[in-house]
Short mmCIF file of C-alpha atoms in Angstrom, two decimals:
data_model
loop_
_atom_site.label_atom_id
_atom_site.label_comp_id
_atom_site.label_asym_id
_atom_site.label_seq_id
_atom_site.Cartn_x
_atom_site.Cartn_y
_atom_site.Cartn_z
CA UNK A 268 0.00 0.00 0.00
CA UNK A 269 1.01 3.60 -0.56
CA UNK A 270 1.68 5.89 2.03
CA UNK A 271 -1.25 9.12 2.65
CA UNK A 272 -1.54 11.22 -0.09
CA UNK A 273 -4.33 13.58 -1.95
CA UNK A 274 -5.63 14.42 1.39
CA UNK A 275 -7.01 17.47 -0.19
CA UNK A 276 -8.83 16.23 -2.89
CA UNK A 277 -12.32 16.38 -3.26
CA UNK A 278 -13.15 12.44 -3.65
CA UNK A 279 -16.19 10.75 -4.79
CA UNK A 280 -16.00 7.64 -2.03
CA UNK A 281 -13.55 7.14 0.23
CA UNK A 282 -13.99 3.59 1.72
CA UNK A 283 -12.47 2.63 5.33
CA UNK A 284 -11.92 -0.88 5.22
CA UNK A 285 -9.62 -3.16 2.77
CA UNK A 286 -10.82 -6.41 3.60
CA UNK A 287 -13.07 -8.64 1.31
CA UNK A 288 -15.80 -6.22 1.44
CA UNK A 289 -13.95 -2.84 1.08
CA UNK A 290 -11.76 -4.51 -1.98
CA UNK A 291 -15.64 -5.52 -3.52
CA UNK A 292 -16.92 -1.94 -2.79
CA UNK A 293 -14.00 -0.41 -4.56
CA UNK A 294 -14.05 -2.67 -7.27
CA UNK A 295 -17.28 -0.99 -8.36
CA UNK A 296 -17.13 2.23 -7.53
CA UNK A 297 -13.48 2.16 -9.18
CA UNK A 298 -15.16 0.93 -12.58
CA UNK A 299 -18.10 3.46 -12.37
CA UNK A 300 -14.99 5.96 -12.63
CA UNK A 301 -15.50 6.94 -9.40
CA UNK A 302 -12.85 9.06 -7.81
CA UNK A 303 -11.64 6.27 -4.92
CA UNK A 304 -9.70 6.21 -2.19
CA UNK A 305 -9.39 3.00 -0.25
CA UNK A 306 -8.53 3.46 3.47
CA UNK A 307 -7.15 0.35 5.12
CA UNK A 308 -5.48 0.70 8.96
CA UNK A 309 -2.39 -1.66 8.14
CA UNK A 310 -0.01 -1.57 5.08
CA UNK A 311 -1.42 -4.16 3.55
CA UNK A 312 -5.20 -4.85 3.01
CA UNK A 313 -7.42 -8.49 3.25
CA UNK A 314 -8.65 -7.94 6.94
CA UNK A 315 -10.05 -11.88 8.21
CA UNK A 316 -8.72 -13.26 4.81
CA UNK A 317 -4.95 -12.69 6.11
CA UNK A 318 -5.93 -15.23 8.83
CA UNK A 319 -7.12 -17.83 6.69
CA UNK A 320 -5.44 -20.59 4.94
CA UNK A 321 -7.63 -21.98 2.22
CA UNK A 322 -10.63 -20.48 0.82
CA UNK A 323 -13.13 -23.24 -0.99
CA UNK A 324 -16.88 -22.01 -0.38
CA UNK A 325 -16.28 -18.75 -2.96
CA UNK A 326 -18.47 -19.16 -5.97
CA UNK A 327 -16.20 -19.91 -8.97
CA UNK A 328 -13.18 -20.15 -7.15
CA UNK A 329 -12.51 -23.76 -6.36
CA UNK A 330 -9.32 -23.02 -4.18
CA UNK A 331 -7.57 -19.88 -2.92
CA UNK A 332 -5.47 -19.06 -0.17
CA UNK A 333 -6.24 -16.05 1.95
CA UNK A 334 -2.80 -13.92 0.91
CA UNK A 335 -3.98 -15.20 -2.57
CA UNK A 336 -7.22 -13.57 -2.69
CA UNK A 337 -6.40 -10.37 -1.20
CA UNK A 338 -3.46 -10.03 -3.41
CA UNK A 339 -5.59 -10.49 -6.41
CA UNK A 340 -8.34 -8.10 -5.07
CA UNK A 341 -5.52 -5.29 -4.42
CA UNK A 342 -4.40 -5.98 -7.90
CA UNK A 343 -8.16 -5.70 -9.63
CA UNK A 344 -9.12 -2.47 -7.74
CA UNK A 345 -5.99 -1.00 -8.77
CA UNK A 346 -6.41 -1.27 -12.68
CA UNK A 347 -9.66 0.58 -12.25
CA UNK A 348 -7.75 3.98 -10.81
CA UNK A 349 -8.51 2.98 -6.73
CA UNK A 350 -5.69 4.97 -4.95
CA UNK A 351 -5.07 3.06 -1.26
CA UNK A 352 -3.55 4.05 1.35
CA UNK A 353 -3.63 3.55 5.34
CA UNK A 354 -3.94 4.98 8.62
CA UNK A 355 -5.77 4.93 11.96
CA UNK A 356 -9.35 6.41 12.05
CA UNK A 357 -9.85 8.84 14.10
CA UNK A 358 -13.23 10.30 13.51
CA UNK A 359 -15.64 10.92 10.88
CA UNK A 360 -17.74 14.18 10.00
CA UNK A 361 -20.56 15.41 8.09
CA UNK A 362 -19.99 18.33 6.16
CA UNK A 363 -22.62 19.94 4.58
CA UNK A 364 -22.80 17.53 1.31
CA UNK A 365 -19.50 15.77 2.02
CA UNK A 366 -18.26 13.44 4.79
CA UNK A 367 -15.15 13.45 6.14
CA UNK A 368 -12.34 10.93 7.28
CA UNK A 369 -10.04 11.76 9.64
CA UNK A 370 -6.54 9.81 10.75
CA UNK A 371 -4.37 10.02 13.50
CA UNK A 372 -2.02 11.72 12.19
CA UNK A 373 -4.39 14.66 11.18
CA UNK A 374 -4.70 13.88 7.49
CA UNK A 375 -8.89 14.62 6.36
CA UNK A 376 -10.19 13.04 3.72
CA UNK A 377 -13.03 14.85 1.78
CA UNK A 378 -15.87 13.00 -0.03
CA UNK A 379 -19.25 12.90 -1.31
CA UNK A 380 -19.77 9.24 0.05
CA UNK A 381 -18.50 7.10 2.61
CA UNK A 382 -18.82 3.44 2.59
CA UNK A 383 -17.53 1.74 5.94
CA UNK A 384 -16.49 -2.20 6.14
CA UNK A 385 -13.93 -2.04 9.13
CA UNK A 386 -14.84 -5.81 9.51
CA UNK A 387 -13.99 -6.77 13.21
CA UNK A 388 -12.11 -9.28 15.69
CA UNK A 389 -11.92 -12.31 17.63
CA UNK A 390 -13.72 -12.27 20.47
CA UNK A 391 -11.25 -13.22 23.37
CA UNK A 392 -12.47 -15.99 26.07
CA UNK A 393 -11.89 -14.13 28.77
CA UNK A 394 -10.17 -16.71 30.88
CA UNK A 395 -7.34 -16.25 33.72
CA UNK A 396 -3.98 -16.36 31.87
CA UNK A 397 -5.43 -15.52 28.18
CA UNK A 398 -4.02 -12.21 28.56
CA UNK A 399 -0.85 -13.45 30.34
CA UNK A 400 0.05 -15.92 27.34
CA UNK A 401 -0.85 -14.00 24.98
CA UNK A 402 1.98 -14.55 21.55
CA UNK A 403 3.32 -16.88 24.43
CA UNK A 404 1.22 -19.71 23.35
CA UNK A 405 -2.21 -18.31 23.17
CA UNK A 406 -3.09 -16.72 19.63
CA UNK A 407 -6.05 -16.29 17.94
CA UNK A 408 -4.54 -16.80 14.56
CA UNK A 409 -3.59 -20.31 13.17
CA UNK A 410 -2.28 -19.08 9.79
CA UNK A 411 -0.08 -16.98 11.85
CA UNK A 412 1.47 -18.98 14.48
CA UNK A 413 0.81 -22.71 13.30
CA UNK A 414 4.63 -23.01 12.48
CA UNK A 415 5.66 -21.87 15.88
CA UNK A 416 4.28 -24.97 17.29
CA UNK A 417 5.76 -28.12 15.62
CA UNK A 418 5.41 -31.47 17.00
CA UNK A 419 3.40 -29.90 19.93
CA UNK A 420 0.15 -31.13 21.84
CA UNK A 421 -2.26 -28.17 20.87
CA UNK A 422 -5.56 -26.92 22.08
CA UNK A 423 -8.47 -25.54 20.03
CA UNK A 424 -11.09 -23.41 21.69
CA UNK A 425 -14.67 -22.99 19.94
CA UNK A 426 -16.94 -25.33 17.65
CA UNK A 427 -17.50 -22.93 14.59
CA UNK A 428 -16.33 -23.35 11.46
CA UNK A 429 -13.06 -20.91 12.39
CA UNK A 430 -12.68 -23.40 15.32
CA UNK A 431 -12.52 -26.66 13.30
CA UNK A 432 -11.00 -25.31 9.82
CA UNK A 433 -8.05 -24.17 11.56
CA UNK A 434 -7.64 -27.26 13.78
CA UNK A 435 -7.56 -29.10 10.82
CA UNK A 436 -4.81 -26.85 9.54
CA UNK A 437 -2.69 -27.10 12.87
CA UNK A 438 -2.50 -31.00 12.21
CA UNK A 439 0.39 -29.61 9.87
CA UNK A 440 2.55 -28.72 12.68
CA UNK A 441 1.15 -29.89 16.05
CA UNK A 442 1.39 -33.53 17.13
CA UNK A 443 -2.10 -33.92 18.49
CA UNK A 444 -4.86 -31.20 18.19
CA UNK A 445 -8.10 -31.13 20.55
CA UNK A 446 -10.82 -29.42 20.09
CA UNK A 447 -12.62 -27.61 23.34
CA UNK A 448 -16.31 -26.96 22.95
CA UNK A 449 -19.20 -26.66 25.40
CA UNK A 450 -21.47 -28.50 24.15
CA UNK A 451 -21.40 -32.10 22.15
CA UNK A 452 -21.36 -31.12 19.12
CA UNK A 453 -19.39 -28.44 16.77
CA UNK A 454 -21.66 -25.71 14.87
CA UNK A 455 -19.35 -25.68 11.84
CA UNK A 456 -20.36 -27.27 8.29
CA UNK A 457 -20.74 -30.55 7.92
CA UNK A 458 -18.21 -30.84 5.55
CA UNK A 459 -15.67 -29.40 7.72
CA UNK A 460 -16.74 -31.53 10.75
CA UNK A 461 -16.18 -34.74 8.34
CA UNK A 462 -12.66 -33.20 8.17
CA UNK A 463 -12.04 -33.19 11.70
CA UNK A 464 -13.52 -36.32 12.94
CA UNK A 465 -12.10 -38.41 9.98
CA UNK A 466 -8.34 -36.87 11.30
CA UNK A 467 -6.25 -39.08 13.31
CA UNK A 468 -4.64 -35.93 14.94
CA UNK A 469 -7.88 -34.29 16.21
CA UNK A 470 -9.47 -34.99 19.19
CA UNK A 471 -13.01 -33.16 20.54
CA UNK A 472 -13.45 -32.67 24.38
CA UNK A 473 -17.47 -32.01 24.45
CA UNK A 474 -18.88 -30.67 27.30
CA UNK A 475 -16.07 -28.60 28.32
CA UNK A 476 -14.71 -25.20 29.13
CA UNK A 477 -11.64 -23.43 29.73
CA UNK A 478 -10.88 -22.49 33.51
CA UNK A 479 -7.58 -21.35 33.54
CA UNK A 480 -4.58 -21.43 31.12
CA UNK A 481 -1.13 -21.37 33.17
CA UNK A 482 2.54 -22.02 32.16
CA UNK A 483 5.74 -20.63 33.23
CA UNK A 484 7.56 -18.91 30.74
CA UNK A 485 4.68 -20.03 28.24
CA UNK A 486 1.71 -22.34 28.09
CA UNK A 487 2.50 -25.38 29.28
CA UNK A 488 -1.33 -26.82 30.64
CA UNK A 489 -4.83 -25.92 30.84
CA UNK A 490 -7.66 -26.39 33.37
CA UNK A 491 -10.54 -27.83 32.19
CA UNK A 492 -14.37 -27.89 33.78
CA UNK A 493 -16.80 -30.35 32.56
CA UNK A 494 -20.41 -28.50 32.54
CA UNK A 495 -22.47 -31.18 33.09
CA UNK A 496 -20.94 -33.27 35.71
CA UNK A 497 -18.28 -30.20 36.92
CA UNK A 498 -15.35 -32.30 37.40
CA UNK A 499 -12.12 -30.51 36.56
CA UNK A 500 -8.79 -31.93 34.94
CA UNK A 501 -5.59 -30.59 34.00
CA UNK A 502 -4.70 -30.66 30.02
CA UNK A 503 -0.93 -30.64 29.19
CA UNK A 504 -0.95 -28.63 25.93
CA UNK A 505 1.92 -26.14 24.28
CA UNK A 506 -0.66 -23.91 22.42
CA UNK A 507 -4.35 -22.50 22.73
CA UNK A 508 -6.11 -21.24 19.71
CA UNK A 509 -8.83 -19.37 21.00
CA UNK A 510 -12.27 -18.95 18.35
CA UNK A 511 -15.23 -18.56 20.53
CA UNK A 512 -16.80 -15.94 18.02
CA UNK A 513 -16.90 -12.28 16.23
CA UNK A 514 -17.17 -8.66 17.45
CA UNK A 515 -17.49 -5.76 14.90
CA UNK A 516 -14.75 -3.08 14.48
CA UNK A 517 -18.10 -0.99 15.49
CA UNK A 518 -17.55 0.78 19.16
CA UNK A 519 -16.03 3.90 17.33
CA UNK A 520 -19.78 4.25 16.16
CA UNK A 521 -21.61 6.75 18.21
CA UNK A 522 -24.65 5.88 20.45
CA UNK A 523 -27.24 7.43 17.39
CA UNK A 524 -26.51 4.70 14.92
CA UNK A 525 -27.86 2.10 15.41
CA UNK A 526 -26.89 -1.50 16.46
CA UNK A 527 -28.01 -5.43 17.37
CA UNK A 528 -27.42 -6.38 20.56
CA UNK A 529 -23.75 -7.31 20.07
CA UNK A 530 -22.55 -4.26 18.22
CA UNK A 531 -23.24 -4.79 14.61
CA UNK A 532 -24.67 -1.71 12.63
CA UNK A 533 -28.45 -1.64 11.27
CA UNK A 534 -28.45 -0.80 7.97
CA UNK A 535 -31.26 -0.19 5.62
CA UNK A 536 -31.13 -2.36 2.14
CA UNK A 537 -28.81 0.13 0.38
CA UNK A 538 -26.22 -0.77 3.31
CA UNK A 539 -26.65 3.09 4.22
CA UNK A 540 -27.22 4.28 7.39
CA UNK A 541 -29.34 7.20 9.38
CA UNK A 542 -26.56 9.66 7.40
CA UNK A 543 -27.28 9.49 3.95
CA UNK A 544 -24.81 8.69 1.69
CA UNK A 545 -22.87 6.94 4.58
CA UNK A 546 -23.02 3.05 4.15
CA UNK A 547 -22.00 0.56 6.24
CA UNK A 548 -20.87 -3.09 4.64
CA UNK A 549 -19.25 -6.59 5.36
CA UNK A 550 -18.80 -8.33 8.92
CA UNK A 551 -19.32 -4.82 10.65
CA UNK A 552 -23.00 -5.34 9.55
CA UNK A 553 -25.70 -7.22 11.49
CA UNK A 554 -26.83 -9.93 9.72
CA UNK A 555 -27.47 -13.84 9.56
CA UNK A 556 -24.14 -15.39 8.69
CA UNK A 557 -20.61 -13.65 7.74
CA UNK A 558 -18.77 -15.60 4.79
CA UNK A 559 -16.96 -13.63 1.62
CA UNK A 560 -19.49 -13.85 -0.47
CA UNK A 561 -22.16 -12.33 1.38
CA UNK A 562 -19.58 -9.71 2.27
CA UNK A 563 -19.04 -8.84 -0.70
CA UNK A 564 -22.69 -8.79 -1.88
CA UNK A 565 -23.13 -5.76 0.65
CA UNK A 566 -20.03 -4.25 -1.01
CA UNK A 567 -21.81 -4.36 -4.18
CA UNK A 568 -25.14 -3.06 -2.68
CA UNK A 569 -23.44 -0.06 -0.77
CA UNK A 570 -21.18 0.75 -4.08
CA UNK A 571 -24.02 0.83 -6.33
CA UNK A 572 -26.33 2.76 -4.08
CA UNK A 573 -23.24 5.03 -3.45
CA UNK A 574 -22.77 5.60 -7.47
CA UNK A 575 -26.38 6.42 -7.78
CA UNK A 576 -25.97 8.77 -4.50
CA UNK A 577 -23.36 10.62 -6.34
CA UNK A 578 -25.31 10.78 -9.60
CA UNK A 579 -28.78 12.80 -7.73
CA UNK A 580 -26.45 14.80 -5.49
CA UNK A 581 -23.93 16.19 -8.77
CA UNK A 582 -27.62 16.75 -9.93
CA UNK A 583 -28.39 19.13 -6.82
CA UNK A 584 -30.86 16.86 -5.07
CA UNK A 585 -28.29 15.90 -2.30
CA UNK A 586 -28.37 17.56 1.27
CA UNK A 587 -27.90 21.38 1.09
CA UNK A 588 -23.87 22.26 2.30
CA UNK A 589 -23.43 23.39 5.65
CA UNK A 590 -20.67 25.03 7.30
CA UNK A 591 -20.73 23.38 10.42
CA UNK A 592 -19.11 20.05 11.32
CA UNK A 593 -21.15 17.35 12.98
CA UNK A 594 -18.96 14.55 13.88
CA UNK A 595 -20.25 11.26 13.78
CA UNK A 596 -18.33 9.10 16.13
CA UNK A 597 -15.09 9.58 18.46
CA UNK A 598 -12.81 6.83 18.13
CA UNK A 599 -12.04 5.77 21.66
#
C-alpha cells in the first residue's frame, strides 16, 4: 500500500476498510470511474482473509489461499484507478454535502460518500492467563502462528467453522490437536466436521470449558471444567487457539446509529445508514451469517447505491452544504 496522499482532494467515495468487502466496494465504484480512495489501517489490506489458509466455499473459485485472494483483489481495484492508502481512524464528519475521514495523524479526507467495512475481531475468552500468554502460546490466529508450534500437543477453543478449519490446519505442525467446545457437538459445516472427525490428529473434548490457562515462561497446561458433571482436569498442551466468536470493528460508532445487541450496525437495504450517503458493509453489519461472499454482496449493494448517490447529489438533489461540522463518532 502507498503511504497518505491527496488528502485534499475532493473524492467521490472514500472507503475505510480493505478487507473482502472494502476490496468488492471499490471494485465498483473504481469501474463506475468513481474518484476512490481506499482506506485500510495496516499496510497491507485483506482484513479476516490474512488469517485464513484456504478459501473453498467462494463461488467460482474452487481453491484460494487467503494472501492469494487479497493479493488479487488489491491488484483488480488497482487497474480501475482505486488509490489506497492507510492509517488509523480517528473520527468521521458530516460536512454539509461531504463526509469526512479523519486519521491520527491529522490527514482529512473529503468525499461525497463514505462506505464503511472495518470488519472486526476475535472475540477473546476471557479466561485467567489468556491475557498473560498472549503470543506466548495463546493466539487467535492459526495461519499466523501454526509453524511456531511443531510437533506440539495443541488446544483448540470454539466449535464454529473458524474453530474446526483451523484445527484441521494445525494438524500440519502440532502432534495432536483437541478441540474444546461446550457442548457435544461443533456448529461448523458438515463438511468441515467430516474433516475433523475423519483426522487421526484431532481430538473433541465435548462438554467442556476453559478455567484457567497457566505455564511458566509459556503455556504449558490448561484447566478444564466439565459443565455437566463439573469435574475438573488438568490438560498438558503447548498452544491455545482461542475462536469462541466475532465482534465488529463498530464501538467507534456513536450511540445514534444504530446496532443489534452485540454491536453490529443496522443498515437499511442500500447498506446506508441514518446519514445518507454513509453506508455501512461486510462483517461490521448485522446480519445472519458472515462468509466472503455475502460480504461482498453488501459491497456491491453499498457501491451501487453510493454511485447512484453521487449521480442525484452532482444533480443538486443531495443535502444542502453546511458550514458546520457534525462529527459522527469519536474513536475511543
Amino acid at each position: 500500500m502507498t503511504s497518505n496522499t491527496a488528502a485534499s482532494t475532493d473524492w467521490d467515495v472514500v472507503i475505510v476498510g480493505a478487507g473482502p468487502a472494502g476490496m468488492a466496494a471499490a471494485l465498483y465504484t473504481g469501474r463506475a470511474r468513481l474518484k476512490t480512495l481506499l482506506l485500510d489501517r495496516a499496510g497491507f489490506g485483506g482484513g479476516q482473509l490474512m488469517n485464513t489458509e484456504l478459501i473453498e466455499d467462494y463461488p467460482v473459485i474452487k481453491s484460494i489461499t487467503g494472501l492469494a485472494m487479497a493479493q488479487a483483489q488489491e491488484e483488480q481495484i488497482r487497474e480501475f484507478g482505486v488509490e489506497v492508502t492507510y492509517g488509523n481512524v480517528e473520527w468521521i464528519a458530516a460536512r454539509g454535502n461531504r463526509r469526512v475521514v479523519a486519521i491520527d495523524d491529522g490527514t482529512e479526507y473529503v468525499a461525497k460518500t463514505l462506505i464503511v467495512a472495518t470488519g472486526g475481531m476475535p472475540r477473546k475468552l476471557g479466561t485467567p492467563g489468556e491475557g498473560e500468554f498472549a503470543g506466548r502460546g495463546v493466539s487467535y490466529c492459526a495461519i499466523c502462528d501454526g509453524a511456531f508450534f511443531k510437533e506440539q500437543v495443541l488446544a483448540v477453543i470454539g466449535g464454529g467453522d473458524s474453530a474446526v478449519e483451523e484445527a484441521t490446519f494445525l494438524t500440519r505442525f502440532g502432534s495432536k490437536v483437541y478441540i474444546i467446545h461446550r457442548r457435544d457437538e461443533w456448529r461448523a459445516q458438515k463438511l468441515l466436521q467430516e474433516r475433523a472427525l475423519n483426522n487421526p490428529k484431532i481430538e473433541p473434548i465435548w462438554h467442556t470449558v476453559v478455567e484457567e490457562i497457566g505455564g511458566d515462561q509459556k503455556v504449558e497446561w490448561m484447566r478444564l471444567k466439565n459443565v455437566e458433571t463439573g469435574e475438573e482436569t488438568r490438560l498438558e498442551v503447548g498452544g491455545v487457539f482461542i475462536y469462541v466468536g466475532f465482534l465488529p470493528n463498530s464501538e467507534i460508532f456513536g450511540a445514534e446509529f444504530r446496532k443489534d445487541d452485540q454491536g453490529f450496525l443496522i443498515t437499511d437495504d442500500k447498506m446506508e445508514t441514518h446519514i445518507p450517503g454513509l453506508y455501512v458493509c461486510g462483517d461490521v453489519r448485522s446480519q445472519y451469517v458472515r462468509q466472503i461472499s455475502n460480504a461482498v454482496g453488501d459491497a456491491t449493494i453499498a457501491a451501487v447505491a453510493a454511485t447512484r448517490y453521487i449521480e442525484e447529489l452532482d444533480a443538486g438533489g443531495g443535502p444542502e452544504e453546511a458550514e458546520t461540522v457534525e462529527r459522527l463518532y469519536v474513536q475511543a
